[in-house]
Coordinates of C-alpha atoms in Angstrom, one line a residue:
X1157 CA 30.7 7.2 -0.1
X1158 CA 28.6 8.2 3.0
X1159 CA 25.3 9.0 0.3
X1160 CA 26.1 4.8 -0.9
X1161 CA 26.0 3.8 2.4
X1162 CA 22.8 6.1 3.7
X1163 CA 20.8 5.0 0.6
X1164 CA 21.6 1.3 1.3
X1165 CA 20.2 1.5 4.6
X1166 CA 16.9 2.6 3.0
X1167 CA 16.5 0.0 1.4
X1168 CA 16.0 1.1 -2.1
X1169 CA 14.9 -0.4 -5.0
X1170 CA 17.7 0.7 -7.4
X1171 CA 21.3 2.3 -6.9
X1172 CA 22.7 4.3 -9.9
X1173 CA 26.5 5.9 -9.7
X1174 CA 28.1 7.6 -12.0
X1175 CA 31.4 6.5 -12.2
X1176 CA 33.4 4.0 -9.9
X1177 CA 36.4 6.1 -8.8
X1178 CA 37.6 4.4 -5.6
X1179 CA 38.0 1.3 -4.2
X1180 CA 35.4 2.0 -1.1
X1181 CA 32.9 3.3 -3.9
X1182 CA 33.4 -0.1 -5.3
X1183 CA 33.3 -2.2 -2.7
X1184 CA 30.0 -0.8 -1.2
X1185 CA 28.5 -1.3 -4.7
X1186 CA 29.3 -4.8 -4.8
X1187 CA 28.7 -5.6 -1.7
X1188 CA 24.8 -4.1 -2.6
X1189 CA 25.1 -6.4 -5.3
X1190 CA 25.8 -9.4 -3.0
X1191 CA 22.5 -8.8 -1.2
X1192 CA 20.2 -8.3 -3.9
X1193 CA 20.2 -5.0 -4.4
X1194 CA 19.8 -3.5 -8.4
X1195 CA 23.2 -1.6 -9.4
X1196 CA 23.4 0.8 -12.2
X1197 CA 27.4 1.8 -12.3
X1198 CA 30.0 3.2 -15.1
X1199 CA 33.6 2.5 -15.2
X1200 CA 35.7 4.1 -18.3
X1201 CA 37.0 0.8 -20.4
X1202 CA 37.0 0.2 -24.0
X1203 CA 35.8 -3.5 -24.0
X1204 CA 34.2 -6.4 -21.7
X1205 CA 38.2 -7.6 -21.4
X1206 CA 39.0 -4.2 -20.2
X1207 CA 36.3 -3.8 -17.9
X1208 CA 37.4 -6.5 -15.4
X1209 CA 40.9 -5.6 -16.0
X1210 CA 40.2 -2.5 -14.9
X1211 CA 37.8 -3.7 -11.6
X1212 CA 39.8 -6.0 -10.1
X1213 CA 43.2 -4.0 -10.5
X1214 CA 44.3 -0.9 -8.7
X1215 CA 42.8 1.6 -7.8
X1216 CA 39.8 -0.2 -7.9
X1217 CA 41.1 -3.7 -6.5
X1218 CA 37.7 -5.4 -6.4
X1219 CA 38.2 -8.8 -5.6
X1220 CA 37.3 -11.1 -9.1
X1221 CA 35.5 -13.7 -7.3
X1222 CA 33.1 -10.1 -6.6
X1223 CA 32.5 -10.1 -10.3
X1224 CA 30.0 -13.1 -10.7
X1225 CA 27.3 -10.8 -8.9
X1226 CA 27.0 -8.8 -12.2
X1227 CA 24.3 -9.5 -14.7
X1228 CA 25.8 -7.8 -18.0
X1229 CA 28.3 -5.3 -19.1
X1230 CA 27.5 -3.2 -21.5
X1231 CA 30.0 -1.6 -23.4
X1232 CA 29.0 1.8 -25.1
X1233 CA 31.1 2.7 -28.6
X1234 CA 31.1 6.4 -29.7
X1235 CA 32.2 7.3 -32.8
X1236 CA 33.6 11.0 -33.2
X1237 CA 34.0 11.3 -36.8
X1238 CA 29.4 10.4 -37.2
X1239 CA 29.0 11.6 -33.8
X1240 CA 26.6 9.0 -32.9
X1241 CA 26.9 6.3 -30.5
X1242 CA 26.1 2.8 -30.3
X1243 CA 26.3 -0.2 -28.0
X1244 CA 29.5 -2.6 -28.8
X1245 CA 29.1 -5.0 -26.7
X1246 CA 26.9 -7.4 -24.2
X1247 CA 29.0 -9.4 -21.9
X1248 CA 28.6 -11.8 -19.3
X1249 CA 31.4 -12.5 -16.6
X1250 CA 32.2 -15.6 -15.6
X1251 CA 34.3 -15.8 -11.9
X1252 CA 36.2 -17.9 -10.0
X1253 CA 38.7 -17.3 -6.9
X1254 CA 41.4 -15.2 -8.3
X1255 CA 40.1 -14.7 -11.8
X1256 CA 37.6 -13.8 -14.1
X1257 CA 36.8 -13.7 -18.0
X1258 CA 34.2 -11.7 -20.2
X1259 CA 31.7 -14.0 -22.2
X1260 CA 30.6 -11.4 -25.2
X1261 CA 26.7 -12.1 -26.0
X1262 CA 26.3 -9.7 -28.4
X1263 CA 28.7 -7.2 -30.2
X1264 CA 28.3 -4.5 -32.8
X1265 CA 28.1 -5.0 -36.8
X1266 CA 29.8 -1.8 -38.1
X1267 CA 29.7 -2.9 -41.2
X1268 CA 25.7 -3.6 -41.1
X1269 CA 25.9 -1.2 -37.9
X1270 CA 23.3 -3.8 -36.0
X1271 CA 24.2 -5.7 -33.0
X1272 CA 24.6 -9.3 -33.8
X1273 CA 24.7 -12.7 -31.2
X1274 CA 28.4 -13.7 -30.9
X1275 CA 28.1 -16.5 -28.2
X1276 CA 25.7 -18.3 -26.3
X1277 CA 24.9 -17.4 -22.7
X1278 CA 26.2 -18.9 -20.0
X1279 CA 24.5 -18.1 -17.2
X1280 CA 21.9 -15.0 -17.9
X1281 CA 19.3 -16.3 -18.9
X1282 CA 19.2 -19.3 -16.2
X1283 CA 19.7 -16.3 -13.8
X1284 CA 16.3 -14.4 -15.6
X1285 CA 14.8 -18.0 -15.4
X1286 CA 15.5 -18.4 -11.5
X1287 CA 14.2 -15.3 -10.3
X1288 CA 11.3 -14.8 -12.5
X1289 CA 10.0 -18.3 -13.0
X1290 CA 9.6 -18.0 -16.2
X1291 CA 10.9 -20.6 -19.4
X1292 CA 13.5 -19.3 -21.8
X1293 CA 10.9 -19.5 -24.5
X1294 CA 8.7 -17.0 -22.3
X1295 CA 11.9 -14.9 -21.9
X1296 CA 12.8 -15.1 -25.4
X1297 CA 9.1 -14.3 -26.2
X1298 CA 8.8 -11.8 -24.0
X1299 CA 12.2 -9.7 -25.2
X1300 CA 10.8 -10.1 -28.5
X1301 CA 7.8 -7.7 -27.6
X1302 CA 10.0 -5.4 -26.0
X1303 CA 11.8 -5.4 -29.7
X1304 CA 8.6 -4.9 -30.7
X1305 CA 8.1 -1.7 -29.1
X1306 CA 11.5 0.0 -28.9
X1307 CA 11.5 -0.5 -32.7
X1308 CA 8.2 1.4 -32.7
X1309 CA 9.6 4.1 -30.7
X1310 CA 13.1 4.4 -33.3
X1311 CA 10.8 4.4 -36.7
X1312 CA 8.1 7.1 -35.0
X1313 CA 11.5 9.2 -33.3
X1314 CA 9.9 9.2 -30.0
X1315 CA 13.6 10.2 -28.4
X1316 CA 12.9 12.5 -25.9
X1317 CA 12.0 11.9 -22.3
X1318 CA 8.4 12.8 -21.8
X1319 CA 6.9 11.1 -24.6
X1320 CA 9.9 8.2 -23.4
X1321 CA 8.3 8.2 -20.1
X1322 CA 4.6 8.1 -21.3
X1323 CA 5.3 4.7 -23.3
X1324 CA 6.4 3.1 -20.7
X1325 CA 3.8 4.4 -18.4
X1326 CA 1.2 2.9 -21.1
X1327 CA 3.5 -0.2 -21.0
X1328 CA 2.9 -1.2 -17.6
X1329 CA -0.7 0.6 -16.9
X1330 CA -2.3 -0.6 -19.4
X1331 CA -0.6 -2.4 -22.0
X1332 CA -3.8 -3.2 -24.2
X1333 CA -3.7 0.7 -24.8
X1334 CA -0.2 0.4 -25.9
X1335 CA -0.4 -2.3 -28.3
X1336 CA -3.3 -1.1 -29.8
X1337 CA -1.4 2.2 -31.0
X1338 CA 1.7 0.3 -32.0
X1339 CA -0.1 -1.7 -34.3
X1340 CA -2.3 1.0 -35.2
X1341 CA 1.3 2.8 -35.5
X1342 CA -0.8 5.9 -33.9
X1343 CA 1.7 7.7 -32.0
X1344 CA -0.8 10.5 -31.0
X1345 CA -2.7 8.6 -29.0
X1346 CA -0.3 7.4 -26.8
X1347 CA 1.4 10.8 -26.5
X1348 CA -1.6 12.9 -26.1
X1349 CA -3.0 14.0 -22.7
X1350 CA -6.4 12.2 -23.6
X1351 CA -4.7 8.5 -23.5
X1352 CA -3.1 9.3 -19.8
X1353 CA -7.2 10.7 -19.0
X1354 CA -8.4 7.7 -20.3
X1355 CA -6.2 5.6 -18.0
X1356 CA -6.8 8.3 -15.4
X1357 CA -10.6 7.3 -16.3
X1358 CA -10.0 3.3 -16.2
X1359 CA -8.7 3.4 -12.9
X1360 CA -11.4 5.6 -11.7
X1361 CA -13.9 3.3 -13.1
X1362 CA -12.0 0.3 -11.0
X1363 CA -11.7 1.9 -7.8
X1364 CA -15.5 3.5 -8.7
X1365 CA -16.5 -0.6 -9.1
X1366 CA -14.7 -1.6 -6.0
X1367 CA -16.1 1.0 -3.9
X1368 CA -19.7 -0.2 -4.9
X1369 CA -18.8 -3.9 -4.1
X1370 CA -17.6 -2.3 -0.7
X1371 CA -20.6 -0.2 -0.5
X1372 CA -22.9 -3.5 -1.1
X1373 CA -20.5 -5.6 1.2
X1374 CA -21.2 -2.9 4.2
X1375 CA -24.6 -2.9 3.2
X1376 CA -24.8 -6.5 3.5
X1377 CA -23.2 -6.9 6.6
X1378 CA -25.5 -3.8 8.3
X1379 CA -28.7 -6.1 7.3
X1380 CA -26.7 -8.9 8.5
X1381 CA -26.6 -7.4 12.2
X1382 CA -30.1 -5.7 12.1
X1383 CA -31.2 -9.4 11.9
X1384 CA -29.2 -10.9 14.3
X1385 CA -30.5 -8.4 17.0
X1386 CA -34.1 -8.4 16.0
X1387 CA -34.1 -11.9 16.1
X1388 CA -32.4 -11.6 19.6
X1389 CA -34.7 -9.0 20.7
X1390 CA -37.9 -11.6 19.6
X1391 CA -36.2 -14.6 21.5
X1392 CA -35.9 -12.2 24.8
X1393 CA -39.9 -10.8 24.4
X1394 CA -40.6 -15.0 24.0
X1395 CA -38.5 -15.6 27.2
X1396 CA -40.3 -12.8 29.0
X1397 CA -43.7 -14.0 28.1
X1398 CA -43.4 -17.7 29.3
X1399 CA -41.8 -16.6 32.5
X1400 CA -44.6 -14.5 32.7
X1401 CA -47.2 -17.1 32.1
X1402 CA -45.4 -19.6 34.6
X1403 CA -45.8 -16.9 38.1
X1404 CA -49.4 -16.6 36.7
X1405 CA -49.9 -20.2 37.2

């Protein structure tokens, strides 16, 4: 409890627990929540349904009208007999005053084992709307090319967390470089050290561009100054010499 509160006054960027256990755990979490703060948290429940029954009731006792400040729940399914898991579902919760009720996006197939869209959203996507200005079209759009890429990753079995990790580097450093090897579908050169050079390189190149523009601009500015005082120092020598010329007379 005392780590929640020191990292909140630290303002961090994202807050990840482990497991809600306690009520203060909880509260502190959604209270982060409340003022804008990103929340990663797990709670053991079996469904959406379950997962606010088990929030707002003891030990927990979060208050449901709390609830609205979450973006999704996802439920994670585990099956012990394949030993694999998979997600089961992507809910929504809708609050009021002294209740609250799971909206299910998106549940688990297991008979195609896919996830498939079970209701319309309510309120996500005019929350991703709000805060990032962009249309649902661009959202919709722009989860599509994350599909794109996460499907990439399954069919080449990029799992672990290195190569994980280099992706997305690629995906927000230079994205080009990534889409190029997806469609190329050539792992290796996203994976290799020579593609993280080659950004390593770009960026070099940027700051080696800006510092010539800043070189020129200082440059610039030197000649700038080396005029304004010779033309200072002619207008004093032309002062001098017409006072000069009037003692004479």
């Amino acid at each position: 409890l005392d780590l929640l509160i020191n990292s909140l006054r630290m303002r961090p960027d994202r807050i990840i627990l482990g497991e809600m256990r306690r009520q203060s755990e909880a509260m502190v979490l959604f209270e982060a929540m409340h003022t804008g703060h990103s929340v990663y948290a797990t709670v053991h429940a079996d469904t959406a349904p379950e997962t606010i029954s088990r929030l707002i009731n003891p030990p927990l006792s979060v208050p449901p009208n709390l609830l609205k400040t979450v973006n999704l729940n996802v439920v994670m399914f585990r099956d012990r007999r394949k030993g694999i898991r998979r997600v089961l579902q992507i809910a929504e919760f809708e609050a009021e005053k002294d209740s609250a009720r799971a909206n299910i996006i998106y549940r688990l197939s297991k008979e195609e084992d896919k996830i498939i869209k079970h209701s319309e959203s309510l309120k996500f996507y005019e929350d991703l709307s709000r805060h990032t200005g962009m249309s649902q079209n661009e959202i919709i759009n722009d989860l599509k090319d994350k599909q794109r890429i996460l499907s990439w990753l399954i069919k080449n079995n990029i799992r672990d967390l290195e190569s994980f990790g280099k992706v997305m580097n690629a995906y927000y450093r230079n994205k080009q470089l990534l889409d190029k090897a997806v469609s190329q579908n050539n792992k290796k050169f996203i994976l290799t050290e020579k593609a993280s050079e080659k950004e390593d390189n770009n960026e070099e190149q940027f700051r080696g561009e800006d510092s010539k523009e800043q070189k020129q601009e200082m440059i610039f500015d030197k000649f700038e100054i080396y005029n304004k005082q010779k033309l200072k120092h002619q207008h004093k020598r032309k002062s001098h010499k017409n006072s000069g010329k009037r003692t004479k007379r």
